[in-house]
PDB file of C-alpha atoms and ligand atoms in Angstrom:
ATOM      1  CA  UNK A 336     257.779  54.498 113.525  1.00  0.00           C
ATOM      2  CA  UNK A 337     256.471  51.711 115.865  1.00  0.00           C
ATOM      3  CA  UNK A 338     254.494  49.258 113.582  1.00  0.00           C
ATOM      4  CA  UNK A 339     251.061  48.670 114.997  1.00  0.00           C
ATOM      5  CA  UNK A 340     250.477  45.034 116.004  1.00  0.00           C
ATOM      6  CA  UNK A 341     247.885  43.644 113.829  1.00  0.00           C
ATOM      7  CA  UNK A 342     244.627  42.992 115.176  1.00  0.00           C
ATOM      8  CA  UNK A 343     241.988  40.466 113.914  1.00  0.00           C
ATOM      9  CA  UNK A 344     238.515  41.242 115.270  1.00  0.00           C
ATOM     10  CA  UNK A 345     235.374  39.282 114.400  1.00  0.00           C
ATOM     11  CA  UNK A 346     231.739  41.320 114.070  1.00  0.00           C
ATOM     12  CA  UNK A 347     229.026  39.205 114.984  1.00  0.00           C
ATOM     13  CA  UNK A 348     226.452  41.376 114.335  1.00  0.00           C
ATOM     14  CA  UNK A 349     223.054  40.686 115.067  1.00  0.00           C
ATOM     15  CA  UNK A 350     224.375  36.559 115.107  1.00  0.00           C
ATOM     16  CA  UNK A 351     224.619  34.005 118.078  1.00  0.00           C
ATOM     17  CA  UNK A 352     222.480  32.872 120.873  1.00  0.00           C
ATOM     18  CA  UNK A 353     224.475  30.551 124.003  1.00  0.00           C
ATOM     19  CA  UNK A 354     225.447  27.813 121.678  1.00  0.00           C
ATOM     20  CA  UNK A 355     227.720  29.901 119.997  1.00  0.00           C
ATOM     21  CA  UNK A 356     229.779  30.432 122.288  1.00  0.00           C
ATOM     22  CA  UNK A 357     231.280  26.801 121.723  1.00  0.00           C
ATOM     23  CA  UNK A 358     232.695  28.465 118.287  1.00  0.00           C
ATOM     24  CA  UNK A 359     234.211  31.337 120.532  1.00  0.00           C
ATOM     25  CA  UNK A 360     235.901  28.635 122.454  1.00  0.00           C
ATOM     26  CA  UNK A 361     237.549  26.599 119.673  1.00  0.00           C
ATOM     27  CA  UNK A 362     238.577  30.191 118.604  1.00  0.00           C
ATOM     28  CA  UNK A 363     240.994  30.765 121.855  1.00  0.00           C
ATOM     29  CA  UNK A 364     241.736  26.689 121.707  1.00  0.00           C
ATOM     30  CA  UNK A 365     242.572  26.983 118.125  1.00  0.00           C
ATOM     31  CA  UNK A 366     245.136  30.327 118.393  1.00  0.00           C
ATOM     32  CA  UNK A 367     248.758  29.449 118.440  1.00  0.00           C
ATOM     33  CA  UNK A 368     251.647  31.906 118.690  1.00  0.00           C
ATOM     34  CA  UNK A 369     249.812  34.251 116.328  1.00  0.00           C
ATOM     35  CA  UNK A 370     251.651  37.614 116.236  1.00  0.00           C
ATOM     36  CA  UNK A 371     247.816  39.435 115.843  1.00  0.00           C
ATOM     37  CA  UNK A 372     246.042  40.566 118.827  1.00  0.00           C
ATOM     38  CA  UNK A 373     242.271  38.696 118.763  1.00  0.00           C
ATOM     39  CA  UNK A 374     239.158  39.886 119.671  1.00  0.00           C
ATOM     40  CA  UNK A 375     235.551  38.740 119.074  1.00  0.00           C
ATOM     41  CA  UNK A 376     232.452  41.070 119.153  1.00  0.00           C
ATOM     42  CA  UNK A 377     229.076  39.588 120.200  1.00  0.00           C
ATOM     43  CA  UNK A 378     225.727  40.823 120.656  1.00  0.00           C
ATOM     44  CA  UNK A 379     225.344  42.606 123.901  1.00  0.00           C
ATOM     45  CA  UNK A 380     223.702  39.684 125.333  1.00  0.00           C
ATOM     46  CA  UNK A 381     226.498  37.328 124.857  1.00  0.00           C
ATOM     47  CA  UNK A 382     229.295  40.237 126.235  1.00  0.00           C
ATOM     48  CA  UNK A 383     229.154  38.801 130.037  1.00  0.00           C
ATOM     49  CA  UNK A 384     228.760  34.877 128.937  1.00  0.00           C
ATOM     50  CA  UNK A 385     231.543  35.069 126.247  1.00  0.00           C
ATOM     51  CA  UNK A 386     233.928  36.919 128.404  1.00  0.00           C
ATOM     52  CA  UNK A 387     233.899  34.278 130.999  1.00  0.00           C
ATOM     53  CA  UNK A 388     233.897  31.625 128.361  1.00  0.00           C
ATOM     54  CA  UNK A 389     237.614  33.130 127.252  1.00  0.00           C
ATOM     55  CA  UNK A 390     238.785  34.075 130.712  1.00  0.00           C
ATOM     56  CA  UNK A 391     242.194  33.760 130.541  1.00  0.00           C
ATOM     57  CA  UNK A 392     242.675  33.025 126.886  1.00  0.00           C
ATOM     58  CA  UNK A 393     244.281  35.635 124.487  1.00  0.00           C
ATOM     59  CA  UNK A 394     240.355  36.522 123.071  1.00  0.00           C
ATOM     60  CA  UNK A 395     239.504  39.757 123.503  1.00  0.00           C
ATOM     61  CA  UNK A 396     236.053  40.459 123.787  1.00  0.00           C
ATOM     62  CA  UNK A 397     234.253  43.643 122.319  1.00  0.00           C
ATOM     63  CA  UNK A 398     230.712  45.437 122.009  1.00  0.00           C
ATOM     64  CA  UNK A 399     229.359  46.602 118.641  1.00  0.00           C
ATOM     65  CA  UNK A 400     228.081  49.692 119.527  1.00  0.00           C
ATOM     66  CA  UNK A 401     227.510  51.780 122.954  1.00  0.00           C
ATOM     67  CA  UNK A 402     225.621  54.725 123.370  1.00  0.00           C
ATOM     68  CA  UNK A 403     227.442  58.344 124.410  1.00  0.00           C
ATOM     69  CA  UNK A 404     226.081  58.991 127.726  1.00  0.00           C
ATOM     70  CA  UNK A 405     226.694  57.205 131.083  1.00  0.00           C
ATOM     71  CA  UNK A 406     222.997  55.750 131.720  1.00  0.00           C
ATOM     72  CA  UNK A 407     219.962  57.598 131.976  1.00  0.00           C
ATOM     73  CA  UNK A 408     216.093  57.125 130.458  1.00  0.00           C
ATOM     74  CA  UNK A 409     217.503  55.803 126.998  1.00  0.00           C
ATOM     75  CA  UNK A 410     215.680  52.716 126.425  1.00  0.00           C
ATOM     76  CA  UNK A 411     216.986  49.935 124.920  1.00  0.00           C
ATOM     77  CA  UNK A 412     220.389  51.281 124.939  1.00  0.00           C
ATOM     78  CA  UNK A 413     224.087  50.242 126.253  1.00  0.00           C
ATOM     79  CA  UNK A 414     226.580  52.419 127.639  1.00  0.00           C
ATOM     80  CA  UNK A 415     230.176  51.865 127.324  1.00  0.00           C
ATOM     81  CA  UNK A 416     230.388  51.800 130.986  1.00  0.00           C
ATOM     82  CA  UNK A 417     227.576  48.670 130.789  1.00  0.00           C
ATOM     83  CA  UNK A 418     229.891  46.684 128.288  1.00  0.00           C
ATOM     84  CA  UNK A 419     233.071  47.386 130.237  1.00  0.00           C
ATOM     85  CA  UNK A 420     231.593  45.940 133.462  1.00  0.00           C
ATOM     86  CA  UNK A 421     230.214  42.869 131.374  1.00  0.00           C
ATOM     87  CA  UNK A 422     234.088  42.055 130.396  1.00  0.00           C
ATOM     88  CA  UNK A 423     234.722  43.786 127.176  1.00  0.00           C
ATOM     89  CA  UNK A 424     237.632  45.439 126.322  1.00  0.00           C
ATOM     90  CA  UNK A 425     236.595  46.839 123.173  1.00  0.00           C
ATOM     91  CA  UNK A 426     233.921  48.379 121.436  1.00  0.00           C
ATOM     92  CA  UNK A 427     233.169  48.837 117.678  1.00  0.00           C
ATOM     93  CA  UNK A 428     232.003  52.356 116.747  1.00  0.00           C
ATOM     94  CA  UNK A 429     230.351  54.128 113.961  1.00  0.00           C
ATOM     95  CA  UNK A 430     229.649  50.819 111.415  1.00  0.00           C
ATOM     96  CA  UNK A 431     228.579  51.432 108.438  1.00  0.00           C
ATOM     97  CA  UNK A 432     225.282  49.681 109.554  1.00  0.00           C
ATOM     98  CA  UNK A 433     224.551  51.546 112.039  1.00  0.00           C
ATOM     99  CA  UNK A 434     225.723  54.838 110.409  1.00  0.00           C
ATOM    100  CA  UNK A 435     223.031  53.985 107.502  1.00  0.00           C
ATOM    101  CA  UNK A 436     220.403  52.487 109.582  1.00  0.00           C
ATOM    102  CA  UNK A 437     220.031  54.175 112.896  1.00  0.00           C
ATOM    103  CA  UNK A 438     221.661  57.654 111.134  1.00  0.00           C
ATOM    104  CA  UNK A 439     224.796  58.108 113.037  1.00  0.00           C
ATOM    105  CA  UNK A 440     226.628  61.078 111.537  1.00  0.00           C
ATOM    106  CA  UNK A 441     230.457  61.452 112.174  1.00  0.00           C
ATOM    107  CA  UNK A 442     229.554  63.781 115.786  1.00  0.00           C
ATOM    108  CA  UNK A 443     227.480  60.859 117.242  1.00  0.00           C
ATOM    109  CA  UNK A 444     230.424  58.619 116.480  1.00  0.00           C
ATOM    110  CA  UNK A 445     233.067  60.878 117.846  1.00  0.00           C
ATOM    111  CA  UNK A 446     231.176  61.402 121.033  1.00  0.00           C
ATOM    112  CA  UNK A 447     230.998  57.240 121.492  1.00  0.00           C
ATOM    113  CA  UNK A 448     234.150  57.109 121.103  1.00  0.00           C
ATOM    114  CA  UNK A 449     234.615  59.652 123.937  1.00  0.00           C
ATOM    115  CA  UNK A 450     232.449  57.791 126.206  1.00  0.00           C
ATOM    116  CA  UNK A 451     234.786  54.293 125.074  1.00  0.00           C
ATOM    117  CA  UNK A 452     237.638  56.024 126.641  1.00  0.00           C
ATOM    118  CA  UNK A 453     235.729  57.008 129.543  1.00  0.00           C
ATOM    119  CA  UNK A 454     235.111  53.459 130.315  1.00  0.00           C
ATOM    120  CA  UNK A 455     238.731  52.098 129.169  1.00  0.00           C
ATOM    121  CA  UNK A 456     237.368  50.185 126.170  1.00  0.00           C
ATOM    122  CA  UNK A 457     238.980  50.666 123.127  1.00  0.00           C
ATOM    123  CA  UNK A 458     237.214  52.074 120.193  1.00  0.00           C
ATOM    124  CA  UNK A 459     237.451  50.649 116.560  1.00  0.00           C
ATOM    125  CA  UNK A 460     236.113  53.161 114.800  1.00  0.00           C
ATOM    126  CA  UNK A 461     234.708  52.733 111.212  1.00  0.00           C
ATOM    127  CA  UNK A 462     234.830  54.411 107.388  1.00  0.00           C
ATOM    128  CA  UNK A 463     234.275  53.625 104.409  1.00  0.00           C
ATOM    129  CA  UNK A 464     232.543  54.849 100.999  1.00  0.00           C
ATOM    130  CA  UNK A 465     229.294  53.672  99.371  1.00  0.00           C
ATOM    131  CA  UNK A 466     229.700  52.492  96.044  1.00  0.00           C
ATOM    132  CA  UNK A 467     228.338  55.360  94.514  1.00  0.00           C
ATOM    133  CA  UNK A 468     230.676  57.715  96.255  1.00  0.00           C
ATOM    134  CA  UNK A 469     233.396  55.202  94.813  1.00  0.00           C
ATOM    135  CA  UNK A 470     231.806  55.717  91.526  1.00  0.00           C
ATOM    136  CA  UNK A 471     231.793  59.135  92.001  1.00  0.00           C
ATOM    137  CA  UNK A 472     235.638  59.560  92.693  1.00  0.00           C
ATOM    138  CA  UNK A 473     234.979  60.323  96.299  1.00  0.00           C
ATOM    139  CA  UNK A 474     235.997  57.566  98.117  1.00  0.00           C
ATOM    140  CA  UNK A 475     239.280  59.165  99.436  1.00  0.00           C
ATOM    141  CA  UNK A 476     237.697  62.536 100.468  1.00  0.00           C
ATOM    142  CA  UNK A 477     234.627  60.473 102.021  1.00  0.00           C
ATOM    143  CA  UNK A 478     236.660  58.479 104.134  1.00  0.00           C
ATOM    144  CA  UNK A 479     239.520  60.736 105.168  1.00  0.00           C
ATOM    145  CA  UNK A 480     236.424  63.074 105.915  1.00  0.00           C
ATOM    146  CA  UNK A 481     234.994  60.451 108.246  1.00  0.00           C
ATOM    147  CA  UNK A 482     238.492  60.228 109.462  1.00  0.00           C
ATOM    148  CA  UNK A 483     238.289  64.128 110.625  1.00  0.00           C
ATOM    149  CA  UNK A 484     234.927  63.654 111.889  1.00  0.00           C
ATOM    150  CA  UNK A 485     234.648  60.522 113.621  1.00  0.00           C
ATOM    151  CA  UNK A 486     238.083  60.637 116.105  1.00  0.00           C
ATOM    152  CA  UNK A 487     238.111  63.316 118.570  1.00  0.00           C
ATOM    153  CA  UNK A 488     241.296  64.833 119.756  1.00  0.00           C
ATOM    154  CA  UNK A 489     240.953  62.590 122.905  1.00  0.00           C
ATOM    155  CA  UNK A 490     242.047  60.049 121.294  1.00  0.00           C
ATOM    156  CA  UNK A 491     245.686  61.484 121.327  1.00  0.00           C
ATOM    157  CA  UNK A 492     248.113  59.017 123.309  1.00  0.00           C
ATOM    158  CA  UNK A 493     245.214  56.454 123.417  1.00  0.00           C
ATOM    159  CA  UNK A 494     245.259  52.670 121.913  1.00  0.00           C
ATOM    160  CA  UNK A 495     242.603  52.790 119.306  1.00  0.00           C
ATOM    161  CA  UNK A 496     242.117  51.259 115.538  1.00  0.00           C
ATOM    162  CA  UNK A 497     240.749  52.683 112.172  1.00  0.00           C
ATOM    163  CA  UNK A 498     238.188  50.465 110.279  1.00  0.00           C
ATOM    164  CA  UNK A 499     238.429  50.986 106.537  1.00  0.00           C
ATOM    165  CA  UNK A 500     235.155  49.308 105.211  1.00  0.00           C
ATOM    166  CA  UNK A 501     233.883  50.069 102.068  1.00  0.00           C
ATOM    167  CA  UNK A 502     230.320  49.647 102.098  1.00  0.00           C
ATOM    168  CA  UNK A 503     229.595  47.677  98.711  1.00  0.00           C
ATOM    169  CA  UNK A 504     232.465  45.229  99.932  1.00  0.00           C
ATOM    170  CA  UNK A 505     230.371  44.414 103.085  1.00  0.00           C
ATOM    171  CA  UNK A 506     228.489  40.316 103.108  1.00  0.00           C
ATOM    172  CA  UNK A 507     228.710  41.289  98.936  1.00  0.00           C
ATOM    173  CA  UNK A 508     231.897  39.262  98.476  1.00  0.00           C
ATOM    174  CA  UNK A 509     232.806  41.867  96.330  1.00  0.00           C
ATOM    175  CA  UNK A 510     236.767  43.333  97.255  1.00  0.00           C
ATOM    176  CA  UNK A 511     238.550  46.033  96.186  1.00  0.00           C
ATOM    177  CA  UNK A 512     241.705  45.755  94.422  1.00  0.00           C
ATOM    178  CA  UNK A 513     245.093  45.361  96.765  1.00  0.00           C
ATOM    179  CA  UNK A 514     246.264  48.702  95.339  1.00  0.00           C
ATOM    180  CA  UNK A 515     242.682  49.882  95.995  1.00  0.00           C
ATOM    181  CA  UNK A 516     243.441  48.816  99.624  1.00  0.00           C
ATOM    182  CA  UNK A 517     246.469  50.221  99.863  1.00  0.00           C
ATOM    183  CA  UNK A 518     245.924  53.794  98.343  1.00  0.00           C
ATOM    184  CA  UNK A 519     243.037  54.084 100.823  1.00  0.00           C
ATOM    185  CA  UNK A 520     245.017  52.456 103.578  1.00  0.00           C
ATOM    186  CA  UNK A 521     247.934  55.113 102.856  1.00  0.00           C
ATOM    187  CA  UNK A 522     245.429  58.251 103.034  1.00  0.00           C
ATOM    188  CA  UNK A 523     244.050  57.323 106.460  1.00  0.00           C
ATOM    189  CA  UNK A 524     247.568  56.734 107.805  1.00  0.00           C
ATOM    190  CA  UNK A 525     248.427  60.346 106.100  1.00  0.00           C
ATOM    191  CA  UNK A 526     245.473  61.603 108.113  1.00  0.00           C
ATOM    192  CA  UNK A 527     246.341  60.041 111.231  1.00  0.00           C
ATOM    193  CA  UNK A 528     249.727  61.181 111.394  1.00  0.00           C
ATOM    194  CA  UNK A 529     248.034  65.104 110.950  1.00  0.00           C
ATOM    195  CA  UNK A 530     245.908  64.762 113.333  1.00  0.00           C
ATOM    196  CA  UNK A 531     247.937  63.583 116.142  1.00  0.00           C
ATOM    197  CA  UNK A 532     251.284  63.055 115.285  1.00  0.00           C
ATOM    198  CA  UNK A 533     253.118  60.321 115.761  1.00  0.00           C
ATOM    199  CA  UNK A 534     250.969  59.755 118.681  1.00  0.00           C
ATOM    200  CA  UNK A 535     249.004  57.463 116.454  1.00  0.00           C
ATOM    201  CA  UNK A 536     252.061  55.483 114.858  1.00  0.00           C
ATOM    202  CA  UNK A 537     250.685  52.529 116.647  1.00  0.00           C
ATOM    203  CA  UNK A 538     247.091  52.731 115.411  1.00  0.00           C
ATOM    204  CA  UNK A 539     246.334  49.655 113.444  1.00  0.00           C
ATOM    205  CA  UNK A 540     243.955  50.765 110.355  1.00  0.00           C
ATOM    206  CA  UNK A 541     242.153  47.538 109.739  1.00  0.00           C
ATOM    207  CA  UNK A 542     240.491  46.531 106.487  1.00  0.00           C
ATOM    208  CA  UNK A 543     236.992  45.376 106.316  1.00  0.00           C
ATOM    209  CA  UNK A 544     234.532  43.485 103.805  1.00  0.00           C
ATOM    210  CA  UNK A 545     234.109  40.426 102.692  1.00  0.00           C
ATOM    211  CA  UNK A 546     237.662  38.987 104.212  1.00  0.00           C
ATOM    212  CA  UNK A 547     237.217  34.733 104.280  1.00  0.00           C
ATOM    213  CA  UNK A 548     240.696  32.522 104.435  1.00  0.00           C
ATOM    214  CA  UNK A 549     240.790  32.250 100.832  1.00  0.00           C
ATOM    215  CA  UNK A 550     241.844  36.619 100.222  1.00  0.00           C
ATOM    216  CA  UNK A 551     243.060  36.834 104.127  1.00  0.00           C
ATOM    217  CA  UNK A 552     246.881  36.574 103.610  1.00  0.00           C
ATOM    218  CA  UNK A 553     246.805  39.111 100.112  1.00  0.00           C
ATOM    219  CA  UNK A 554     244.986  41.497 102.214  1.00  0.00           C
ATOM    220  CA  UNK A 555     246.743  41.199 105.332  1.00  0.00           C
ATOM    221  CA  UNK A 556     250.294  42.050 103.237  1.00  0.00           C
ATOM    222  CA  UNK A 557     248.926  45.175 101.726  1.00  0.00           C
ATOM    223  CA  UNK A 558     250.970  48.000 102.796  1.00  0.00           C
ATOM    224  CA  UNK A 559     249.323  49.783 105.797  1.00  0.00           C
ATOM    225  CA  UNK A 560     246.876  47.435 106.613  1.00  0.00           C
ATOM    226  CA  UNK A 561     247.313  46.220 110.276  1.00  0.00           C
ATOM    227  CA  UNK A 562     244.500  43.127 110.646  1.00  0.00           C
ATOM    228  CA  UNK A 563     240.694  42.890 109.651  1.00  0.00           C
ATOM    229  CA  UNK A 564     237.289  43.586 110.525  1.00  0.00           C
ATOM    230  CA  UNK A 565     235.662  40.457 110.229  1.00  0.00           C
ATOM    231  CA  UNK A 566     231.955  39.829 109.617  1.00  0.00           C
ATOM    232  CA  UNK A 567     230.500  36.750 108.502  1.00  0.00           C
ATOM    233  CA  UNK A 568     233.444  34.715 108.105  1.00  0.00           C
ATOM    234  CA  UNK A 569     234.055  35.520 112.422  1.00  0.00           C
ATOM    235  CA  UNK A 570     230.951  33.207 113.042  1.00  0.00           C
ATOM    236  CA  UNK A 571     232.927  29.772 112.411  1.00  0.00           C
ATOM    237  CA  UNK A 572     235.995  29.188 114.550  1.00  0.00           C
ATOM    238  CA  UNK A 573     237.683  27.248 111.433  1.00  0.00           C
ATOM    239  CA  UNK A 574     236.943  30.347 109.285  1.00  0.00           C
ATOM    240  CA  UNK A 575     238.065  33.437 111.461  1.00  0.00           C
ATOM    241  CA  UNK A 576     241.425  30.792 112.466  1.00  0.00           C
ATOM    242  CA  UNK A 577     242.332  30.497 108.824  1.00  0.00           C
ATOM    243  CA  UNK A 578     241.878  34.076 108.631  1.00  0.00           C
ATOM    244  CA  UNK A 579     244.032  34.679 112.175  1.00  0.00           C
ATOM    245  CA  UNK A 580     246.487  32.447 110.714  1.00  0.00           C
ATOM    246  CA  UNK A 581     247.461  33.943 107.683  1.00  0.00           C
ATOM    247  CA  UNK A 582     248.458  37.575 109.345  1.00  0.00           C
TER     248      UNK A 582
HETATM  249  P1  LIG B 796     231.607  40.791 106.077  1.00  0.00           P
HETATM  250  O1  LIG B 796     232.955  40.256 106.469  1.00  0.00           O
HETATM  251  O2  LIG B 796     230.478  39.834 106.347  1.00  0.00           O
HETATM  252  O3  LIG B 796     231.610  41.349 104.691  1.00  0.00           O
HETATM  253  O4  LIG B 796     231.298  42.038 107.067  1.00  0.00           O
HETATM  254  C1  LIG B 796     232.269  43.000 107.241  1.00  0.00           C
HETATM  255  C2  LIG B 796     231.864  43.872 108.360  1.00  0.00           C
HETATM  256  O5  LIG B 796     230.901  44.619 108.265  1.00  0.00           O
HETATM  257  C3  LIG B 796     232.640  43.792 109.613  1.00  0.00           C
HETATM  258  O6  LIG B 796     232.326  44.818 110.480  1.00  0.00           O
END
């Protein structure tokens, strides 16, 4: 099997007006010889700035959301096709945030993804369990479920990544356990490989919640997990590089 290469990517969520970009900036400055691939995901509003901020440095740039369709009367929305042509390369899809806030069931999130690979962005597509489904001894059937539901066969042969974030470990600083990690880690993989074969050997399957510098390296050397899903700890350049630099 061809080992994914590991892939760091920070969520800004709804975070950063134009002076943030400096912290983007000392991001690409501070990256050396990492063997991860880097990307940082900004509001929509900072897609175009940012991207020209990191021409030419090894930063990817990527949406947080897009909507499924190409444009039409859909106010307030982004297409993938709209984030493409502002410079990103990739596009988170199907957060927990958005799947709890705005309702986004596992169909929504497989036809975004559809729409990613219509515009050449690649998705990173989220799962994870609430803590009551944890509680509940559903966690593995919730997420492989998501799994099922959320990447669409089109995916086959593409370059795409699997977010496992467990929803109670998300800005909680809570973790689950490395073995936790890697059980869950092991199932999506197993899932994966069913759906498409070893098409999707090089899918990374990042983890995601709560990751800072000081848990980075124990989490980044669980078995199966190929990089993070970075939240709050993306939004200081010192932060996200400790994090980059323990991979
Ligand atoms: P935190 O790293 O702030 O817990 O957020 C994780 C996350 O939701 C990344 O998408």
């Amino acid at each position: 099997m061809t080992a994914p290469t590991p892939l760091i990517a920070g969520n800004w969520k709804m975070n950063g007006l134009a002076d943030a970009l400096g912290e983007a900036r000392r991001v690409a400055a501070g990256l050396s010889g990492t063997a991860a691939r880097v990307a940082i995901c900004p509001s929509a509003t900072l897609i175009q700035r940012m991207s020209a901020a990191l021409a030419g440095s090894a930063v990817m740039v990527g949406g947080q959301d897009c909507r499924a369709e190409i444009s039409g009367a859909y106010t307030g929305d982004v297409s993938a096709e709209m984030l493409a042509d502002a410079g990103a390369n990739l596009v988170i899809l199907g957060h927990s945030e958005r799947r709890a806030g705005y309702g986004e069931a596992d169909e929504l999130v497989a036809a975004k993804v559809v729409a990613a690979l219509r515009a050449d962005l690649e998705p990173i597509v989220c799962v994870g369990e609430t803590l009551a489904q944890r509680e509940a001894g559903e966690a593995l059937s919730v997420v492989t479920g998501q799994v099922r539901g959320s990447l669409p066969a089109a995916l086959a042969g593409k370059a795409f990544s699997v977010a496992y974030e467990p929803v109670w470990a998300i800005g909680t600083g809570l973790t689950p356990t490395t073995p936790q990690i890697e059980e869950m880690h092991r199932a999506i993989r197993a899932t994966l490989s069913e759906m498409f074969g070893a098409a999707a050997d090089t899918a990374a399957i990042l983890y995601g919640g709560s990751v800072k510098p000081s848990n980075a390296a124990e989490i980044l050397h669980a078995a199966e997990v190929g990089g993070a899903l970075v939240g709050g700890a993306s939004l200081k350049a010192e932060d996200f590089l400790g994090i980059i630099g323990a991979i």
